[in-house]
CSV table of C-alpha atoms in Angstrom, one decimal:
chain,number,residue,atom,x,y,z
A,253,MET,CA,-6.0,-2.4,-4.1
A,254,ASP,CA,-7.2,1.2,-3.7
A,255,ALA,CA,-6.0,3.6,-1.1
A,256,ARG,CA,-8.9,3.1,1.2
A,257,GLU,CA,-8.6,-0.7,1.2
A,258,LEU,CA,-4.8,-0.5,1.8
A,259,ILE,CA,-5.3,1.8,4.8
A,260,ALA,CA,-8.1,-0.4,6.2
A,261,ARG,CA,-6.0,-3.6,5.7
A,262,ARG,CA,-3.1,-2.1,7.5
A,263,ALA,CA,-5.2,-0.6,10.3
A,264,ALA,CA,-6.8,-4.1,10.9
A,265,GLN,CA,-3.4,-5.4,11.9
A,266,GLU,CA,-3.6,-3.1,15.0
A,267,PHE,CA,-6.4,-5.1,16.4
A,268,LYS,CA,-5.4,-7.4,19.3
A,269,ASP,CA,-7.3,-10.4,20.5
A,270,GLY,CA,-9.9,-9.4,23.1
A,271,TYR,CA,-9.7,-5.6,22.3
A,272,VAL,CA,-12.7,-3.5,22.9
A,273,VAL,CA,-12.7,-1.1,19.9
A,274,ASN,CA,-14.7,1.8,18.6
A,275,LEU,CA,-14.5,2.5,14.9
A,276,GLY,CA,-15.3,5.7,13.1
A,277,PHE,CA,-17.2,5.9,9.9
A,278,GLY,CA,-15.6,5.2,6.5
A,279,ILE,CA,-12.1,3.5,6.5
A,280,PRO,CA,-12.2,2.5,10.2
A,281,VAL,CA,-15.4,0.5,9.8
A,282,LEU,CA,-13.9,-1.0,6.6
A,283,ALA,CA,-11.0,-2.2,8.8
A,284,ALA,CA,-13.3,-4.6,10.6
A,285,SER,CA,-13.6,-6.6,7.4
A,286,TYR,CA,-9.9,-7.4,7.5
A,287,ILE,CA,-9.4,-8.5,11.1
A,288,PRO,CA,-6.7,-11.1,11.1
A,289,GLU,CA,-7.6,-14.7,11.7
A,290,GLY,CA,-7.5,-15.8,15.3
A,291,VAL,CA,-8.2,-12.2,16.5
A,292,GLU,CA,-11.5,-11.5,18.1
A,293,VAL,CA,-12.5,-8.0,19.1
A,294,ILE,CA,-15.6,-6.6,20.8
A,295,LEU,CA,-17.0,-3.6,18.9
A,296,GLN,CA,-18.4,-0.7,20.8
A,297,ALA,CA,-20.9,1.7,19.3
A,298,GLU,CA,-21.3,5.1,20.9
A,299,ASN,CA,-25.1,5.0,20.8
A,300,GLY,CA,-24.8,2.2,23.4
A,301,ILE,CA,-23.9,-1.2,22.2
A,302,LEU,CA,-21.1,-3.7,22.9
A,303,ASN,CA,-20.6,-6.6,20.6
A,304,PHE,CA,-22.6,-6.2,17.5
A,305,GLU,CA,-22.6,-6.7,13.7
A,306,ALA,CA,-24.4,-5.1,10.8
A,307,VAL,CA,-27.5,-6.6,9.3
A,308,THR,CA,-28.2,-6.2,5.6
A,309,ARG,CA,-30.9,-8.9,4.8
A,310,LEU,CA,-34.5,-7.8,4.9
A,311,GLY,CA,-36.4,-9.5,7.7
A,312,GLU,CA,-33.4,-9.7,10.0
A,313,GLU,CA,-33.6,-6.0,11.1
A,314,ASP,CA,-34.9,-4.9,14.5
A,315,PRO,CA,-36.3,-1.3,14.5
A,316,TYR,CA,-35.2,-0.8,18.1
A,317,ILE,CA,-31.5,-1.6,17.5
A,318,ALA,CA,-29.1,0.2,15.2
A,319,ASP,CA,-25.4,1.3,15.3
A,320,ALA,CA,-24.1,4.8,15.6
A,321,ALA,CA,-24.8,5.4,11.9
A,322,CYS,CA,-28.4,4.1,12.3
A,323,GLN,CA,-27.6,1.0,10.3
A,324,PRO,CA,-29.7,-2.0,11.1
A,325,THR,CA,-27.7,-4.0,13.6
A,326,ARG,CA,-27.7,-7.3,15.5
A,327,ILE,CA,-26.4,-7.9,19.0
A,328,LEU,CA,-24.0,-10.8,19.1
A,329,PRO,CA,-24.1,-13.4,21.9
A,330,GLY,CA,-22.6,-11.8,25.0
A,331,GLY,CA,-23.4,-8.4,23.8
A,332,SER,CA,-25.3,-5.7,25.6
A,333,THR,CA,-27.1,-2.4,25.1
A,334,PHE,CA,-27.1,0.6,27.5
A,335,ASP,CA,-27.9,4.3,27.7
A,336,LEU,CA,-25.7,7.1,26.5
A,337,ALA,CA,-24.3,8.0,29.9
A,338,MET,CA,-23.0,4.5,30.3
A,339,SER,CA,-21.7,4.5,26.8
A,340,PHE,CA,-19.7,7.6,27.3
A,341,ALA,CA,-18.6,6.5,30.7
A,342,ILE,CA,-17.1,3.4,29.0
A,343,ILE,CA,-15.5,5.7,26.3
A,344,ARG,CA,-14.2,8.5,28.5
A,345,GLY,CA,-13.4,6.2,31.4
A,346,GLY,CA,-10.6,4.3,29.6
A,347,HIS,CA,-12.6,1.1,29.0
A,348,VAL,CA,-12.1,1.1,25.3
A,349,ASP,CA,-8.7,-0.3,24.2
A,350,ALA,CA,-8.4,1.4,20.9
A,351,THR,CA,-10.3,3.7,18.6
A,352,ILE,CA,-9.6,4.1,14.9
A,353,LEU,CA,-10.8,7.4,13.5
A,354,GLY,CA,-10.5,9.4,10.3
A,355,ALA,CA,-9.2,13.0,10.3
A,356,LEU,CA,-9.2,16.1,8.2
A,357,GLU,CA,-5.7,16.9,9.5
A,358,VAL,CA,-3.3,15.4,12.0
A,359,ASP,CA,0.1,16.8,13.1
A,360,GLN,CA,3.5,15.7,14.4
A,361,GLU,CA,2.5,16.5,18.0
A,362,GLY,CA,-0.4,14.1,17.9
A,363,ASN,CA,-3.0,16.8,17.5
A,364,ILE,CA,-6.1,15.9,15.4
A,365,ALA,CA,-8.7,17.9,13.6
A,366,ASN,CA,-11.8,15.9,12.6
A,367,TRP,CA,-15.0,17.7,13.5
A,368,ALA,CA,-15.0,21.2,12.0
A,369,LEU,CA,-14.9,22.6,8.4
A,370,PRO,CA,-15.6,26.3,8.0
A,371,LEU,CA,-19.3,27.0,7.1
A,372,SER,CA,-19.0,30.8,7.3
A,373,PRO,CA,-17.0,33.1,9.5
A,374,GLY,CA,-17.1,31.7,13.1
A,375,LYS,CA,-19.4,28.8,12.1
A,376,TRP,CA,-18.2,25.2,11.9
A,377,SER,CA,-19.9,22.0,10.7
A,378,PRO,CA,-20.6,19.1,11.0
A,379,GLY,CA,-19.9,18.7,14.7
A,380,MET,CA,-17.9,16.3,16.8
A,381,GLY,CA,-20.5,13.7,17.8
A,382,GLY,CA,-18.6,11.3,20.0
A,383,ALA,CA,-15.1,11.8,18.5
A,384,MET,CA,-13.7,14.2,21.2
A,385,ASP,CA,-14.6,11.9,24.0
A,386,LEU,CA,-13.2,8.9,22.2
A,387,LEU,CA,-9.9,10.7,21.5
A,388,VAL,CA,-9.5,11.6,25.1
A,389,GLY,CA,-10.7,8.3,26.6
A,390,ALA,CA,-9.5,5.5,24.4
A,391,LYS,CA,-6.3,3.9,25.5
A,392,ARG,CA,-4.9,3.9,22.0
A,393,VAL,CA,-5.8,6.3,19.2
A,394,ILE,CA,-5.1,5.2,15.6
A,395,CYS,CA,-5.8,7.8,12.9
A,396,THR,CA,-6.5,6.6,9.4
A,397,LEU,CA,-6.6,9.1,6.5
A,398,GLN,CA,-5.4,9.7,3.0
A,399,HIS,CA,-2.0,11.2,3.0
A,400,THR,CA,-2.9,14.2,0.9
A,401,ASP,CA,-6.0,16.1,0.0
A,402,LYS,CA,-7.6,16.3,-3.5
A,403,LYS,CA,-5.2,19.1,-4.4
A,404,GLY,CA,-2.2,17.0,-3.3
A,405,ARG,CA,-1.5,19.0,-0.1
A,406,SER,CA,-0.3,17.1,2.9
A,407,LYS,CA,-2.8,16.3,5.6
A,408,ILE,CA,0.1,15.2,7.9
A,409,LEU,CA,1.2,18.6,9.2
A,410,LYS,CA,3.7,20.3,11.5
A,411,LYS,CA,0.7,22.0,13.2
A,412,CYS,CA,-3.1,21.5,12.4
A,413,THR,CA,-4.8,24.5,10.9
A,414,LEU,CA,-8.4,23.5,11.5
A,415,PRO,CA,-10.1,23.5,15.0
A,416,LEU,CA,-8.7,20.6,17.0
A,417,SER,CA,-10.8,17.6,18.2
A,418,ALA,CA,-8.2,16.9,20.9
A,419,ALA,CA,-4.6,17.8,21.7
A,420,LYS,CA,-1.7,15.4,21.8
A,421,VAL,CA,-3.7,12.2,21.7
A,422,VAL,CA,-2.8,10.4,18.4
A,423,ASP,CA,-0.6,7.3,18.8
A,424,LEU,CA,-0.4,6.0,15.3
A,425,ILE,CA,-1.1,7.4,11.8
A,426,ILE,CA,-1.9,5.1,8.9
A,427,THR,CA,-2.1,6.4,5.3
A,428,GLU,CA,-1.9,4.8,1.9
A,429,LEU,CA,1.8,5.8,1.8
A,430,ALA,CA,3.1,5.2,5.4
A,431,VAL,CA,2.7,4.2,9.0
A,432,MET,CA,3.9,6.9,11.4
A,433,GLU,CA,4.2,6.9,15.2
A,434,VAL,CA,3.8,10.0,17.4
A,435,THR,CA,6.6,9.9,19.9
A,436,PRO,CA,8.0,12.4,22.5
A,437,GLU,CA,10.8,13.2,20.0
A,438,GLY,CA,8.4,13.7,17.1
A,439,LEU,CA,6.8,11.8,14.2
A,440,VAL,CA,8.7,8.6,13.4
A,441,LEU,CA,8.3,6.9,10.0
A,442,LYS,CA,7.7,3.2,10.9
A,443,GLU,CA,6.7,1.7,7.6
A,444,VAL,CA,6.2,2.6,3.9
A,445,ALA,CA,3.5,1.2,1.6
A,446,PRO,CA,4.6,-1.4,-1.0
A,447,GLY,CA,6.5,0.2,-3.8
A,448,VAL,CA,6.7,3.6,-2.0
A,449,SER,CA,10.1,5.1,-1.1
A,450,VAL,CA,11.1,7.0,2.0
A,451,ASP,CA,11.8,10.0,-0.2
A,452,GLN,CA,8.3,9.8,-1.7
A,453,VAL,CA,6.7,9.8,1.8
A,454,LYS,CA,8.9,12.8,2.8
A,455,ALA,CA,8.0,14.7,-0.3
A,456,ALA,CA,4.3,14.2,0.4
A,457,THR,CA,4.5,15.1,4.1
A,458,GLU,CA,4.6,18.6,5.5
A,459,ALA,CA,5.4,17.4,9.0
A,460,ASP,CA,9.0,16.7,10.0
A,461,LEU,CA,9.6,13.0,9.7
A,462,ILE,CA,12.1,11.1,11.8
A,463,VAL,CA,13.7,8.3,9.9
A,464,LYS,CA,15.7,5.8,12.0
A,465,GLY,CA,17.6,3.3,9.9
A,466,PRO,CA,16.0,1.3,7.1
A,467,VAL,CA,12.2,1.6,7.0
A,468,PRO,CA,10.3,-1.7,6.4
A,469,GLU,CA,7.5,-2.1,4.0
A,470,MET,CA,3.9,-2.6,5.2
A,471,ARG,CA,2.9,-6.2,5.2
A,472,LEU,CA,-0.7,-6.5,4.1
B,151,MET,CA,-54.2,6.2,41.4
B,152,LYS,CA,-55.0,8.4,38.4
B,153,SER,CA,-53.6,7.1,35.1
B,154,LYS,CA,-50.9,9.1,33.4
B,155,GLU,CA,-52.0,8.0,30.0
B,156,VAL,CA,-53.2,11.1,28.0
B,157,SER,CA,-53.8,11.9,24.3
B,158,LEU,CA,-50.9,13.1,22.3
B,159,ASP,CA,-52.5,16.5,21.9
B,160,ALA,CA,-53.1,16.9,25.6
B,161,ALA,CA,-49.5,16.0,26.3
B,162,LEU,CA,-48.1,18.3,23.6
B,163,SER,CA,-50.2,21.2,24.7
B,164,HIS,CA,-47.5,21.8,27.3
B,165,ILE,CA,-45.1,22.8,24.6
B,166,LYS,CA,-45.4,26.5,23.8
B,167,ASP,CA,-43.6,28.8,21.3
B,168,GLY,CA,-40.1,29.7,22.5
B,169,MET,CA,-39.7,26.7,24.9
B,170,THR,CA,-36.6,24.5,25.3
B,171,ILE,CA,-37.4,20.9,24.6
B,172,MET,CA,-35.3,17.7,24.7
B,173,ILE,CA,-36.1,14.9,22.4
B,174,GLY,CA,-34.7,11.4,23.0
B,175,GLY,CA,-33.4,9.2,20.2
B,176,PHE,CA,-30.3,8.6,18.0
B,177,LEU,CA,-30.5,9.4,14.3
B,178,GLY,CA,-34.2,8.5,14.4
B,179,LEU,CA,-33.9,5.3,16.3
B,180,ASN,CA,-36.0,5.1,19.5
B,181,GLU,CA,-37.1,8.6,18.8
B,182,PRO,CA,-40.6,9.6,19.7
B,183,LEU,CA,-41.7,9.7,16.0
B,184,ALA,CA,-45.5,10.1,16.6
B,185,ALA,CA,-45.0,13.1,18.9
B,186,ILE,CA,-42.6,14.8,16.5
B,187,ASP,CA,-44.9,14.3,13.5
B,188,ARG,CA,-47.7,15.9,15.6
B,189,LEU,CA,-45.5,18.8,16.7
B,190,VAL,CA,-44.8,19.5,13.0
B,191,LYS,CA,-48.6,19.7,12.4
B,192,LEU,CA,-49.2,21.8,15.5
B,193,GLY,CA,-46.5,24.2,14.3
B,194,VAL,CA,-45.1,25.4,17.7
B,195,LYS,CA,-42.1,27.6,16.8
B,196,ASP,CA,-39.0,29.3,18.1
B,197,LEU,CA,-38.0,26.2,19.9
B,198,THR,CA,-34.7,25.4,21.4
B,199,LEU,CA,-34.1,21.8,20.6
B,200,ILE,CA,-31.7,19.5,22.5
B,201,THR,CA,-30.8,16.1,21.1
B,202,ALA,CA,-27.7,13.9,21.3
B,203,VAL,CA,-27.2,13.9,17.6
B,204,ASN,CA,-29.2,15.2,14.7
B,205,ALA,CA,-31.7,13.7,12.2
B,206,TYR,CA,-31.4,10.4,10.3
B,207,PRO,CA,-28.8,10.9,7.6
B,208,GLY,CA,-30.3,13.0,4.8
B,209,GLY,CA,-33.2,14.4,7.0
B,210,GLY,CA,-36.9,14.1,6.2
B,211,PHE,CA,-37.3,11.8,9.2
B,212,GLY,CA,-38.0,12.3,12.9
B,213,ILE,CA,-36.5,15.5,14.3
B,214,GLY,CA,-35.3,16.5,10.9
B,215,LYS,CA,-38.9,17.4,10.1
B,216,LEU,CA,-39.0,20.0,12.9
B,217,ILE,CA,-35.9,21.7,11.6
B,218,GLU,CA,-37.1,21.5,7.9
B,219,ASN,CA,-40.4,23.1,9.0
B,220,HIS,CA,-38.5,26.0,10.6
B,221,GLN,CA,-39.8,25.4,14.1
B,222,VAL,CA,-36.3,25.4,15.7
B,223,LYS,CA,-34.5,28.7,16.4
B,224,LYS,CA,-31.6,27.1,18.4
B,225,TYR,CA,-30.1,23.7,18.3
B,226,ILE,CA,-28.0,22.2,21.1
B,227,GLY,CA,-26.3,18.9,20.3
B,228,SER,CA,-23.1,17.2,19.1
B,229,HIS,CA,-23.6,17.1,15.4
B,230,ILE,CA,-25.6,18.7,12.6
B,231,GLY,CA,-24.0,17.1,9.5
B,232,THR,CA,-26.7,14.5,9.0
B,233,CYS,CA,-29.4,17.1,8.6
B,234,PRO,CA,-29.0,19.2,5.4
B,235,ALA,CA,-31.7,21.7,6.6
B,236,ALA,CA,-29.8,22.3,9.9
B,237,VAL,CA,-26.5,23.0,8.1
B,238,GLU,CA,-28.2,25.3,5.6
B,239,GLN,CA,-30.2,27.2,8.3
B,240,TYR,CA,-27.1,27.5,10.5
B,241,LYS,CA,-25.1,28.9,7.5
B,242,ASN,CA,-27.8,31.5,6.5
B,243,GLY,CA,-28.2,32.6,10.1
B,244,GLU,CA,-31.7,31.3,10.7
B,245,LEU,CA,-30.6,28.6,13.2
B,246,GLU,CA,-28.3,29.1,16.1
B,247,VAL,CA,-26.2,26.1,17.0
B,248,GLU,CA,-24.4,25.2,20.2
B,249,PHE,CA,-22.1,22.2,20.0
B,250,TYR,CA,-21.0,20.0,22.8
B,251,PRO,CA,-19.1,16.7,22.6
B,252,GLN,CA,-21.7,14.0,22.9
B,253,GLY,CA,-20.3,12.6,26.1
B,254,THR,CA,-20.2,16.1,27.6
B,255,LEU,CA,-23.8,16.8,26.5
B,256,ILE,CA,-25.2,13.7,28.1
B,257,GLU,CA,-23.4,14.4,31.3
B,258,LYS,CA,-24.7,18.0,31.3
B,259,ILE,CA,-28.2,16.6,31.0
B,260,ARG,CA,-27.5,13.9,33.6
B,261,ALA,CA,-26.3,16.7,35.9
B,262,GLY,CA,-29.5,18.7,35.2
B,263,GLY,CA,-31.6,15.9,36.3
B,264,ALA,CA,-29.5,14.8,39.2
B,265,GLY,CA,-29.4,18.1,41.2
B,266,LEU,CA,-25.8,18.8,40.2
B,267,GLY,CA,-24.5,22.2,39.1
B,268,GLY,CA,-22.4,20.6,36.3
B,269,ILE,CA,-19.5,18.2,35.7
B,270,LEU,CA,-15.8,18.2,35.1
B,271,THR,CA,-14.5,16.7,31.9
B,272,PRO,CA,-11.2,16.4,30.2
B,273,THR,CA,-13.0,16.2,26.8
B,274,GLY,CA,-12.5,19.4,24.8
B,275,VAL,CA,-9.4,20.7,26.7
B,276,GLY,CA,-7.1,22.3,24.1
B,277,THR,CA,-10.0,22.9,21.7
B,278,LEU,CA,-12.6,25.5,20.9
B,279,MET,CA,-14.8,23.9,23.6
B,280,GLU,CA,-12.7,25.8,26.1
B,281,GLU,CA,-14.1,29.2,25.0
B,282,GLY,CA,-15.9,31.0,27.9
B,283,LYS,CA,-15.5,28.0,30.3
B,284,GLN,CA,-13.8,27.7,33.6
B,285,LYS,CA,-10.9,25.2,33.8
B,286,VAL,CA,-9.9,23.4,37.0
B,287,THR,CA,-6.8,21.3,37.7
B,288,ILE,CA,-7.2,18.3,39.9
B,289,ASP,CA,-4.2,16.0,40.7
B,290,GLY,CA,-2.4,17.7,37.8
B,291,LYS,CA,-5.0,17.0,35.2
B,292,VAL,CA,-7.0,19.8,33.5
B,293,TYR,CA,-10.8,19.6,33.3
B,294,LEU,CA,-13.5,21.9,31.8
B,295,VAL,CA,-16.4,22.9,33.9
B,296,GLU,CA,-19.5,22.1,32.0
B,297,THR,CA,-22.7,23.3,33.6
B,298,ALA,CA,-26.0,21.4,34.0
B,299,LEU,CA,-28.6,21.5,31.2
B,300,ARG,CA,-32.4,21.2,31.6
B,301,ALA,CA,-35.4,21.7,29.4
B,302,ASP,CA,-39.0,22.9,29.8
B,303,VAL,CA,-40.3,19.7,28.3
B,304,ALA,CA,-38.6,16.3,27.4
B,305,ILE,CA,-40.2,13.9,25.0
B,306,ILE,CA,-38.8,10.4,25.4
B,307,ARG,CA,-39.4,7.1,23.7
B,308,GLY,CA,-39.9,3.8,25.5
B,309,TYR,CA,-41.2,0.4,24.4
B,310,LYS,CA,-43.8,-0.1,27.2
B,311,ALA,CA,-45.2,2.1,29.9
B,312,ASP,CA,-47.6,1.3,32.6
B,313,LYS,CA,-50.2,3.8,33.6
B,314,MET,CA,-48.1,5.0,36.5
B,315,GLY,CA,-45.4,6.0,34.0
B,316,ASN,CA,-42.9,3.2,34.6
B,317,ILE,CA,-40.9,2.8,31.3
B,318,LEU,CA,-39.4,-0.4,29.8
B,319,TYR,CA,-36.9,0.3,27.0
B,320,ARG,CA,-36.1,-2.0,24.2
B,321,GLY,CA,-32.9,-2.2,22.2
B,322,THR,CA,-30.7,0.9,22.5
B,323,PRO,CA,-32.3,3.3,25.0
B,324,ASN,CA,-29.7,6.0,24.1
B,325,SER,CA,-30.5,9.4,25.6
B,326,ASN,CA,-34.1,8.7,26.7
B,327,PRO,CA,-33.5,7.5,30.3
B,328,ILE,CA,-31.1,10.5,31.0
B,329,MET,CA,-33.5,13.1,29.6
B,330,ALA,CA,-36.4,11.7,31.6
B,331,LEU,CA,-34.9,13.4,34.7
B,332,ALA,CA,-33.9,16.7,33.2
B,333,ALA,CA,-37.2,18.5,32.2
B,334,ASP,CA,-40.1,20.2,34.1
B,335,TYR,CA,-42.6,18.1,32.1
B,336,VAL,CA,-41.8,14.7,30.7
B,337,ILE,CA,-43.8,13.0,28.0
B,338,ALA,CA,-43.1,9.3,27.3
B,339,GLU,CA,-44.2,8.0,23.9
B,340,VAL,CA,-44.4,4.2,23.9
B,341,ASP,CA,-45.6,1.3,21.7
B,342,TYR,CA,-47.7,-0.3,24.5
B,343,VAL,CA,-49.5,1.1,27.5
B,344,VAL,CA,-50.1,-1.6,30.2
B,345,GLU,CA,-51.5,-1.8,33.7
B,346,PRO,CA,-49.3,-1.2,36.8
B,347,GLY,CA,-47.6,-4.5,37.7
B,348,GLU,CA,-47.3,-5.8,34.1
B,349,ILE,CA,-43.7,-4.5,33.9
B,350,GLU,CA,-41.4,-6.4,36.2
B,351,PRO,CA,-39.9,-3.9,38.6
B,352,ASP,CA,-36.3,-4.9,37.7
B,353,ARG,CA,-37.1,-4.2,34.0
B,354,VAL,CA,-38.2,-0.6,34.7
B,355,GLY,CA,-35.6,1.7,33.0
B,356,THR,CA,-37.2,4.9,34.1
B,357,PRO,CA,-39.3,5.0,37.3
B,358,GLY,CA,-42.8,6.3,36.8
B,359,ILE,CA,-42.5,9.2,39.2
B,360,LEU,CA,-40.2,10.9,36.7
B,361,VAL,CA,-42.9,10.7,33.9
B,362,ASP,CA,-45.8,13.2,33.7
B,363,ALA,CA,-47.6,11.9,30.6
B,364,VAL,CA,-47.7,8.6,28.8
B,365,VAL,CA,-48.8,8.6,25.2
B,366,LYS,CA,-49.3,5.8,22.8
B,367,GLY,CA,-47.1,6.3,19.7
B,368,TYR,CA,-47.3,4.5,16.4
B,369,GLY,CA,-47.1,1.1,18.0
B,370,GLU,CA,-44.8,-1.8,17.3
B,371,GLU,CA,-46.2,-3.0,14.0
B,372,LYS,CA,-46.1,0.5,12.4
B,373,THR,CA,-42.6,1.1,13.9
B,374,ARG,CA,-41.4,-2.0,12.1
B,375,GLU,CA,-43.0,-0.8,8.8
B,376,ILE,CA,-41.5,2.7,9.2
B,377,PHE,CA,-37.9,1.4,9.7
B,378,ARG,CA,-38.2,-1.3,7.1
B,379,GLU,CA,-39.2,1.4,4.6
B,380,LEU,CA,-36.5,3.8,5.7
B,381,TRP,CA,-33.7,1.3,5.5
B,382,ILE,CA,-34.9,-0.1,2.2
B,383,LYS,CA,-35.1,3.4,0.7
B,384,ASN,CA,-31.6,4.1,2.0
B,385,LYS,CA,-30.2,0.8,0.6
B,386,LYS,CA,-29.4,-0.6,4.1
B,387,LEU,CA,-31.6,-3.6,3.6
B,388,ALA,CA,-32.3,-5.8,0.6
C-alpha cells in the first residue's frame, strides 16, 4: 500500500453515516473509494451539487453537469444542483459536517496553508478556490497530507511558514506515519501507521507532539 | 413587446477595450463558449475579467482562450492554477491578479447586484485576505468587510431563454444567476430561444428584466460534442 492509499483509507474511517462531506482534490477524493460498509455520506461539490458520483463511461456524460474539477458527473437520486451563492452559504453556514483537504503545511495550532506557493516576490499561486470558506465553515476539518516533503522536511510544523488559508481550524491531521489531533494543549499523537514507532514519528515531525501513554496502531 | 434576441456581434459590441466583464461558468462548464470564442476573434483588449474560477484545467478552452490571446490585463477570481497562461502572465507582470476566496467573491457579486455596499465574512480572517480591509467584531466574532463588486458587462450562460429574457438553467448554474444582477449590460447565451410563456414561471432562474440581450450559442447538440471531445481528450471518458 503506498502512502496516498494508506492516508485515504485512514481518512475514510472519519466518515460517519449521514455526513455531508466536501472532499478536496487528490487524496481526499480517493478516500471516497474506501468509505466503510454501512456508512452512507452525501458529497457536496463547491460548484453547486449535493449527492453525486463521477461518470467515466462514454455516453453517460451530461455536458451541463460536472463536479468542482469539471469531471463528468451524475446526480444521484435525492441529489440537487444550485448556484454558487447557495453552495457557499451551505459551506460557510455550517451545513457541511466535515471537509477533508490536502495541505502544503499544517501546524500544531491548527493553522493550515494550502493555497499559495511563491511565484515571484509578493505574488502567489494557484489561489484558494473554495478552500478558505470550507475551512471556516465545515464543522470538522480533517487535513490529509504526506508527513514530509520531497527533501524529507516535516510539513507538520510548530508554525506554518507559507500564507495561511485559515487560522486555528484543523481538527485532525492524517499522514502516512500518524494521526494527530489538534487540542487546546497542543498536537496530540493519536495513532501511528503499521510498523512505525512513536520515535520515528517524532523524528519526522517539527511540531511538538504530545504523547499520552501507549499510542495505538492505525487500523486500516 | 420587443424581442431581446440579438446577434452575437450586436450584443458583444457593448464590450469595449478596458472594460470590466464578468463571465459565468465553472472551469468551462455552463460557460458562454460561443460568446467567448467570438470575443477572441473580435480582439477587445485590456479587459478586467471576473470569473469564479479560471479555465478548464490546462487551458485552451473557454475563458482560457481570452487570457492566452492576451486580452485580459487584470483577473479577479479565486484561482488561476488551472490556466498555465494566467500563471505565466501573472509571473512575468503582464497580468494583474486579485484573489478572493470563492465564497467571498460570489457574495461580493451578489451584493453588487442587490444594492448592498458589501458583506461581512469570517473567511480570510488571520490570512493575507485581511490586507487593506476593515474588520468588524459582532457578538465577539471577527469579520472582514468585503465590498460589492460589479461589472460593465456580464455574459452568462443559460439553457433556454424566452424573448423577454427569462432564463432557465440546466445542471449546475454556478455563478450565472448571481452575475445576472451585477452588471450594467447583461448578455445571456443560451442553447434555445423560445417564445414568452414557453418557460414555466416557476422554472425561471433569472427573471427577464435582468437580461438585456439574448443570444443563441452553439446549441445543445454542439455543446454535447464539445464536452464529449474535451473529456475524451483529457481521459475523463472512455
